Amino acid sequence: MAQFRSSWPGDQLVSAAQRGDESSIGVLISGVYPHVRRFAFSLCASSQDAEDAAQEAMIVLFRRIGTLRAAAALASWMFRIVRSECSRRARSLVHRSGTAVDATVSSAEDDVLGQLEIERLVEVIASLPDDQRRVLIMRDIQGLPGRTVASALRLSTPAMKSRLHRARRAVREGLGEPE
């Protein structure tokens, strides 16, 4: 943990950026970006979403650094932004893929419950190991054929199927569903 904290920009730099010092803001963004990007790649469904989420976090940092209450809270603030952006992108992907709940007649309560269920699903998928998460998203959410997924991830088809099976089982367990 000490190595993690020491690699983040120092409190003096963050404080200067909070006061609006433009050069400090530039240095801060440069210092934070690799950490934010790495976190986005561990959470987001695709590399494009991860890049977009990291960029969005940098825009928020640039625009709202002055609203950060404590310099020491920078890391948690940035990670919350990235996690939120990755979740938003995953929900959008679910809605675009047509797997969303039929919206013929729904109450506000149904909408809230549906949203909570999607958020829960996104959290469970985000908690999967990287290799399982990528297979699951490519196969079940993006709907890519098994051979395409295996090829894209440089896996044999049986290895891809094994990872997909483990990922699906972990999602079911994470959602509290019986086997």
PDB file of C-alpha atoms in Angstrom:
ATOM      1  CA  MET A   1       0.000   0.000   0.000  1.00  0.00           C
ATOM      2  CA  ALA A   2       2.843   2.429   0.771  1.00  0.00           C
ATOM      3  CA  GLN A   3       4.272   1.961  -2.705  1.00  0.00           C
ATOM      4  CA  PHE A   4       0.806   2.617  -4.179  1.00  0.00           C
ATOM      5  CA  ARG A   5       0.373   5.861  -2.232  1.00  0.00           C
ATOM      6  CA  SER A   6       3.880   7.110  -2.999  1.00  0.00           C
ATOM      7  CA  SER A   7       3.333   6.737  -6.728  1.00  0.00           C
ATOM      8  CA  TRP A   8       0.381   9.135  -6.651  1.00  0.00           C
ATOM      9  CA  PRO A   9       1.057  12.865  -6.908  1.00  0.00           C
ATOM     10  CA  GLY A  10       1.802  14.539  -3.595  1.00  0.00           C
ATOM     11  CA  ASP A  11      -0.612  16.591  -1.529  1.00  0.00           C
ATOM     12  CA  GLN A  12       1.229  19.849  -2.333  1.00  0.00           C
ATOM     13  CA  LEU A  13       0.747  19.327  -6.057  1.00  0.00           C
ATOM     14  CA  VAL A  14      -2.920  18.447  -5.564  1.00  0.00           C
ATOM     15  CA  SER A  15      -3.442  21.522  -3.373  1.00  0.00           C
ATOM     16  CA  ALA A  16      -1.825  23.781  -5.975  1.00  0.00           C
ATOM     17  CA  ALA A  17      -4.062  22.264  -8.661  1.00  0.00           C
ATOM     18  CA  GLN A  18      -7.104  22.819  -6.433  1.00  0.00           C
ATOM     19  CA  ARG A  19      -6.191  26.504  -6.225  1.00  0.00           C
ATOM     20  CA  GLY A  20      -6.203  26.671 -10.028  1.00  0.00           C
ATOM     21  CA  ASP A  21      -2.479  26.608 -10.829  1.00  0.00           C
ATOM     22  CA  GLU A  22      -2.532  25.519 -14.487  1.00  0.00           C
ATOM     23  CA  SER A  23       0.936  23.959 -14.562  1.00  0.00           C
ATOM     24  CA  SER A  24       0.102  21.935 -11.431  1.00  0.00           C
ATOM     25  CA  ILE A  25      -3.113  20.735 -13.047  1.00  0.00           C
ATOM     26  CA  GLY A  26      -1.143  19.554 -16.088  1.00  0.00           C
ATOM     27  CA  VAL A  27       1.426  17.740 -13.959  1.00  0.00           C
ATOM     28  CA  LEU A  28      -1.350  16.241 -11.828  1.00  0.00           C
ATOM     29  CA  ILE A  29      -3.220  14.897 -14.842  1.00  0.00           C
ATOM     30  CA  SER A  30      -0.009  13.395 -16.243  1.00  0.00           C
ATOM     31  CA  GLY A  31       0.777  11.742 -12.920  1.00  0.00           C
ATOM     32  CA  VAL A  32      -2.702  10.369 -12.292  1.00  0.00           C
ATOM     33  CA  TYR A  33      -3.525   9.143 -15.793  1.00  0.00           C
ATOM     34  CA  PRO A  34      -1.523   5.863 -15.749  1.00  0.00           C
ATOM     35  CA  HIS A  35      -3.223   4.793 -12.505  1.00  0.00           C
ATOM     36  CA  VAL A  36      -6.681   5.744 -13.744  1.00  0.00           C
ATOM     37  CA  ARG A  37      -6.109   3.990 -17.061  1.00  0.00           C
ATOM     38  CA  ARG A  38      -4.924   0.790 -15.359  1.00  0.00           C
ATOM     39  CA  PHE A  39      -7.990   0.814 -13.113  1.00  0.00           C
ATOM     40  CA  ALA A  40     -10.306   1.414 -16.095  1.00  0.00           C
ATOM     41  CA  PHE A  41      -8.778  -1.537 -17.957  1.00  0.00           C
ATOM     42  CA  SER A  42      -9.465  -3.766 -14.956  1.00  0.00           C
ATOM     43  CA  LEU A  43     -13.128  -2.727 -14.788  1.00  0.00           C
ATOM     44  CA  CYS A  44     -14.460  -1.891 -18.225  1.00  0.00           C
ATOM     45  CA  ALA A  45     -15.870  -4.376 -20.696  1.00  0.00           C
ATOM     46  CA  SER A  46     -13.612  -3.455 -23.587  1.00  0.00           C
ATOM     47  CA  SER A  47     -10.363  -1.648 -24.159  1.00  0.00           C
ATOM     48  CA  GLN A  48     -12.237   1.116 -25.994  1.00  0.00           C
ATOM     49  CA  ASP A  49     -14.565   1.614 -23.012  1.00  0.00           C
ATOM     50  CA  ALA A  50     -11.545   1.639 -20.688  1.00  0.00           C
ATOM     51  CA  GLU A  51      -9.806   4.326 -22.754  1.00  0.00           C
ATOM     52  CA  ASP A  52     -13.007   6.370 -22.895  1.00  0.00           C
ATOM     53  CA  ALA A  53     -13.615   5.997 -19.150  1.00  0.00           C
ATOM     54  CA  ALA A  54     -10.044   7.066 -18.360  1.00  0.00           C
ATOM     55  CA  GLN A  55     -10.374  10.088 -20.642  1.00  0.00           C
ATOM     56  CA  GLU A  56     -13.702  11.013 -19.063  1.00  0.00           C
ATOM     57  CA  ALA A  57     -12.109  10.806 -15.606  1.00  0.00           C
ATOM     58  CA  MET A  58      -9.346  13.167 -16.752  1.00  0.00           C
ATOM     59  CA  ILE A  59     -11.924  15.649 -18.045  1.00  0.00           C
ATOM     60  CA  VAL A  60     -13.751  15.526 -14.708  1.00  0.00           C
ATOM     61  CA  LEU A  61     -10.446  15.999 -12.887  1.00  0.00           C
ATOM     62  CA  PHE A  62      -9.576  19.017 -15.022  1.00  0.00           C
ATOM     63  CA  ARG A  63     -12.996  20.638 -14.635  1.00  0.00           C
ATOM     64  CA  ARG A  64     -13.689  19.836 -10.988  1.00  0.00           C
ATOM     65  CA  ILE A  65     -10.344  19.603  -9.168  1.00  0.00           C
ATOM     66  CA  GLY A  66     -11.327  22.681  -7.192  1.00  0.00           C
ATOM     67  CA  THR A  67     -14.288  20.832  -5.663  1.00  0.00           C
ATOM     68  CA  LEU A  68     -12.126  18.063  -4.189  1.00  0.00           C
ATOM     69  CA  ARG A  69     -12.346  18.492  -0.423  1.00  0.00           C
ATOM     70  CA  ALA A  70      -9.093  16.843   0.636  1.00  0.00           C
ATOM     71  CA  ALA A  71      -5.951  16.288  -1.396  1.00  0.00           C
ATOM     72  CA  ALA A  72      -5.572  12.832   0.167  1.00  0.00           C
ATOM     73  CA  ALA A  73      -8.943  11.794  -1.288  1.00  0.00           C
ATOM     74  CA  LEU A  74      -7.768  12.140  -4.905  1.00  0.00           C
ATOM     75  CA  ALA A  75      -7.232   8.418  -5.538  1.00  0.00           C
ATOM     76  CA  SER A  76     -10.612   7.320  -4.206  1.00  0.00           C
ATOM     77  CA  TRP A  77     -12.329  10.193  -6.020  1.00  0.00           C
ATOM     78  CA  MET A  78     -10.745   9.244  -9.342  1.00  0.00           C
ATOM     79  CA  PHE A  79     -11.517   5.551  -8.914  1.00  0.00           C
ATOM     80  CA  ARG A  80     -15.173   6.326  -8.115  1.00  0.00           C
ATOM     81  CA  ILE A  81     -15.379   8.357 -11.322  1.00  0.00           C
ATOM     82  CA  VAL A  82     -13.861   5.520 -13.371  1.00  0.00           C
ATOM     83  CA  ARG A  83     -16.042   2.856 -11.735  1.00  0.00           C
ATOM     84  CA  SER A  84     -19.136   4.944 -12.399  1.00  0.00           C
ATOM     85  CA  GLU A  85     -18.156   5.544 -16.021  1.00  0.00           C
ATOM     86  CA  CYS A  86     -17.426   1.842 -16.634  1.00  0.00           C
ATOM     87  CA  SER A  87     -20.791   0.927 -15.074  1.00  0.00           C
ATOM     88  CA  ARG A  88     -22.564   3.508 -17.220  1.00  0.00           C
ATOM     89  CA  ARG A  89     -20.934   2.131 -20.350  1.00  0.00           C
ATOM     90  CA  ALA A  90     -21.796  -1.469 -19.405  1.00  0.00           C
ATOM     91  CA  ARG A  91     -25.440  -0.525 -18.783  1.00  0.00           C
ATOM     92  CA  SER A  92     -25.503   1.226 -22.129  1.00  0.00           C
ATOM     93  CA  LEU A  93     -24.096  -1.898 -23.780  1.00  0.00           C
ATOM     94  CA  VAL A  94     -26.774  -4.047 -22.136  1.00  0.00           C
ATOM     95  CA  HIS A  95     -29.497  -1.698 -23.379  1.00  0.00           C
ATOM     96  CA  ARG A  96     -28.037  -1.527 -26.917  1.00  0.00           C
ATOM     97  CA  SER A  97     -27.735  -5.304 -27.163  1.00  0.00           C
ATOM     98  CA  GLY A  98     -31.462  -5.698 -26.569  1.00  0.00           C
ATOM     99  CA  THR A  99     -31.129  -7.746 -23.411  1.00  0.00           C
ATOM    100  CA  ALA A 100     -32.902  -5.127 -21.349  1.00  0.00           C
ATOM    101  CA  VAL A 101     -36.272  -5.930 -19.785  1.00  0.00           C
ATOM    102  CA  ASP A 102     -39.342  -5.516 -22.020  1.00  0.00           C
ATOM    103  CA  ALA A 103     -40.474  -1.936 -21.524  1.00  0.00           C
ATOM    104  CA  THR A 104     -44.092  -2.251 -22.693  1.00  0.00           C
ATOM    105  CA  VAL A 105     -45.687  -1.227 -19.407  1.00  0.00           C
ATOM    106  CA  SER A 106     -43.547  -0.558 -16.382  1.00  0.00           C
ATOM    107  CA  SER A 107     -43.999   1.393 -13.223  1.00  0.00           C
ATOM    108  CA  ALA A 108     -41.429   3.667 -11.635  1.00  0.00           C
ATOM    109  CA  GLU A 109     -40.844   0.910  -9.083  1.00  0.00           C
ATOM    110  CA  ASP A 110     -40.144  -1.610 -11.865  1.00  0.00           C
ATOM    111  CA  ASP A 111     -37.718   0.866 -13.445  1.00  0.00           C
ATOM    112  CA  VAL A 112     -35.837   1.338 -10.172  1.00  0.00           C
ATOM    113  CA  LEU A 113     -35.717  -2.405  -9.496  1.00  0.00           C
ATOM    114  CA  GLY A 114     -34.516  -3.056 -13.028  1.00  0.00           C
ATOM    115  CA  GLN A 115     -31.828  -0.416 -12.677  1.00  0.00           C
ATOM    116  CA  LEU A 116     -30.672  -1.891  -9.355  1.00  0.00           C
ATOM    117  CA  GLU A 117     -30.517  -5.361 -10.914  1.00  0.00           C
ATOM    118  CA  ILE A 118     -28.437  -4.061 -13.832  1.00  0.00           C
ATOM    119  CA  GLU A 119     -26.073  -2.290 -11.428  1.00  0.00           C
ATOM    120  CA  ARG A 120     -25.753  -5.469  -9.389  1.00  0.00           C
ATOM    121  CA  LEU A 121     -24.998  -7.467 -12.537  1.00  0.00           C
ATOM    122  CA  VAL A 122     -22.404  -4.900 -13.639  1.00  0.00           C
ATOM    123  CA  GLU A 123     -20.701  -5.095 -10.222  1.00  0.00           C
ATOM    124  CA  VAL A 124     -20.590  -8.896 -10.335  1.00  0.00           C
ATOM    125  CA  ILE A 125     -19.165  -8.890 -13.866  1.00  0.00           C
ATOM    126  CA  ALA A 126     -16.614  -6.227 -12.913  1.00  0.00           C
ATOM    127  CA  SER A 127     -15.447  -8.403 -10.011  1.00  0.00           C
ATOM    128  CA  LEU A 128     -14.621 -11.360 -12.280  1.00  0.00           C
ATOM    129  CA  PRO A 129     -10.996 -12.128 -13.084  1.00  0.00           C
ATOM    130  CA  ASP A 130      -9.942 -10.324 -16.250  1.00  0.00           C
ATOM    131  CA  ASP A 131      -9.757 -13.449 -18.438  1.00  0.00           C
ATOM    132  CA  GLN A 132     -13.261 -14.579 -17.451  1.00  0.00           C
ATOM    133  CA  ARG A 133     -14.758 -11.078 -17.697  1.00  0.00           C
ATOM    134  CA  ARG A 134     -13.509 -10.566 -21.251  1.00  0.00           C
ATOM    135  CA  VAL A 135     -14.826 -13.926 -22.454  1.00  0.00           C
ATOM    136  CA  LEU A 136     -18.213 -13.366 -20.815  1.00  0.00           C
ATOM    137  CA  ILE A 137     -18.650  -9.873 -22.225  1.00  0.00           C
ATOM    138  CA  MET A 138     -17.555 -10.783 -25.723  1.00  0.00           C
ATOM    139  CA  ARG A 139     -19.662 -13.939 -25.853  1.00  0.00           C
ATOM    140  CA  ASP A 140     -22.795 -13.141 -23.835  1.00  0.00           C
ATOM    141  CA  ILE A 141     -23.121  -9.362 -24.011  1.00  0.00           C
ATOM    142  CA  GLN A 142     -21.629  -8.552 -27.392  1.00  0.00           C
ATOM    143  CA  GLY A 143     -22.943 -11.830 -28.830  1.00  0.00           C
ATOM    144  CA  LEU A 144     -19.778 -12.725 -30.705  1.00  0.00           C
ATOM    145  CA  PRO A 145     -19.418 -16.316 -31.954  1.00  0.00           C
ATOM    146  CA  GLY A 146     -17.274 -18.632 -29.814  1.00  0.00           C
ATOM    147  CA  ARG A 147     -14.596 -19.030 -32.487  1.00  0.00           C
ATOM    148  CA  THR A 148     -14.302 -15.256 -32.844  1.00  0.00           C
ATOM    149  CA  VAL A 149     -13.933 -14.821 -29.085  1.00  0.00           C
ATOM    150  CA  ALA A 150     -11.362 -17.588 -28.850  1.00  0.00           C
ATOM    151  CA  SER A 151      -9.394 -16.146 -31.748  1.00  0.00           C
ATOM    152  CA  ALA A 152      -9.520 -12.568 -30.420  1.00  0.00           C
ATOM    153  CA  LEU A 153      -8.253 -13.708 -27.023  1.00  0.00           C
ATOM    154  CA  ARG A 154      -5.730 -16.140 -28.533  1.00  0.00           C
ATOM    155  CA  LEU A 155      -7.314 -19.136 -26.851  1.00  0.00           C
ATOM    156  CA  SER A 156      -8.325 -22.555 -28.051  1.00  0.00           C
ATOM    157  CA  THR A 157     -12.086 -23.004 -28.340  1.00  0.00           C
ATOM    158  CA  PRO A 158     -12.151 -25.465 -25.386  1.00  0.00           C
ATOM    159  CA  ALA A 159     -10.168 -22.995 -23.226  1.00  0.00           C
ATOM    160  CA  MET A 160     -12.578 -20.198 -24.147  1.00  0.00           C
ATOM    161  CA  LYS A 161     -15.565 -22.415 -23.302  1.00  0.00           C
ATOM    162  CA  SER A 162     -14.015 -23.352 -19.967  1.00  0.00           C
ATOM    163  CA  ARG A 163     -13.468 -19.708 -19.021  1.00  0.00           C
ATOM    164  CA  LEU A 164     -16.969 -18.819 -20.163  1.00  0.00           C
ATOM    165  CA  HIS A 165     -18.429 -21.626 -18.040  1.00  0.00           C
ATOM    166  CA  ARG A 166     -16.482 -20.454 -14.959  1.00  0.00           C
ATOM    167  CA  ALA A 167     -17.524 -16.846 -15.583  1.00  0.00           C
ATOM    168  CA  ARG A 168     -21.210 -17.735 -15.943  1.00  0.00           C
ATOM    169  CA  ARG A 169     -21.077 -19.841 -12.774  1.00  0.00           C
ATOM    170  CA  ALA A 170     -19.390 -16.983 -10.877  1.00  0.00           C
ATOM    171  CA  VAL A 171     -22.045 -14.520 -12.080  1.00  0.00           C
ATOM    172  CA  ARG A 172     -24.840 -16.849 -10.984  1.00  0.00           C
ATOM    173  CA  GLU A 173     -23.209 -17.273  -7.594  1.00  0.00           C
ATOM    174  CA  GLY A 174     -22.598 -13.518  -7.313  1.00  0.00           C
ATOM    175  CA  LEU A 175     -26.269 -12.864  -8.003  1.00  0.00           C
ATOM    176  CA  GLY A 176     -27.315 -15.540  -5.518  1.00  0.00           C
ATOM    177  CA  GLU A 177     -28.946 -17.745  -8.143  1.00  0.00           C
ATOM    178  CA  PRO A 178     -29.002 -21.535  -7.754  1.00  0.00           C
ATOM    179  CA  GLU A 179     -26.814 -23.647 -10.058  1.00  0.00           C
TER     180      GLU A 179
END
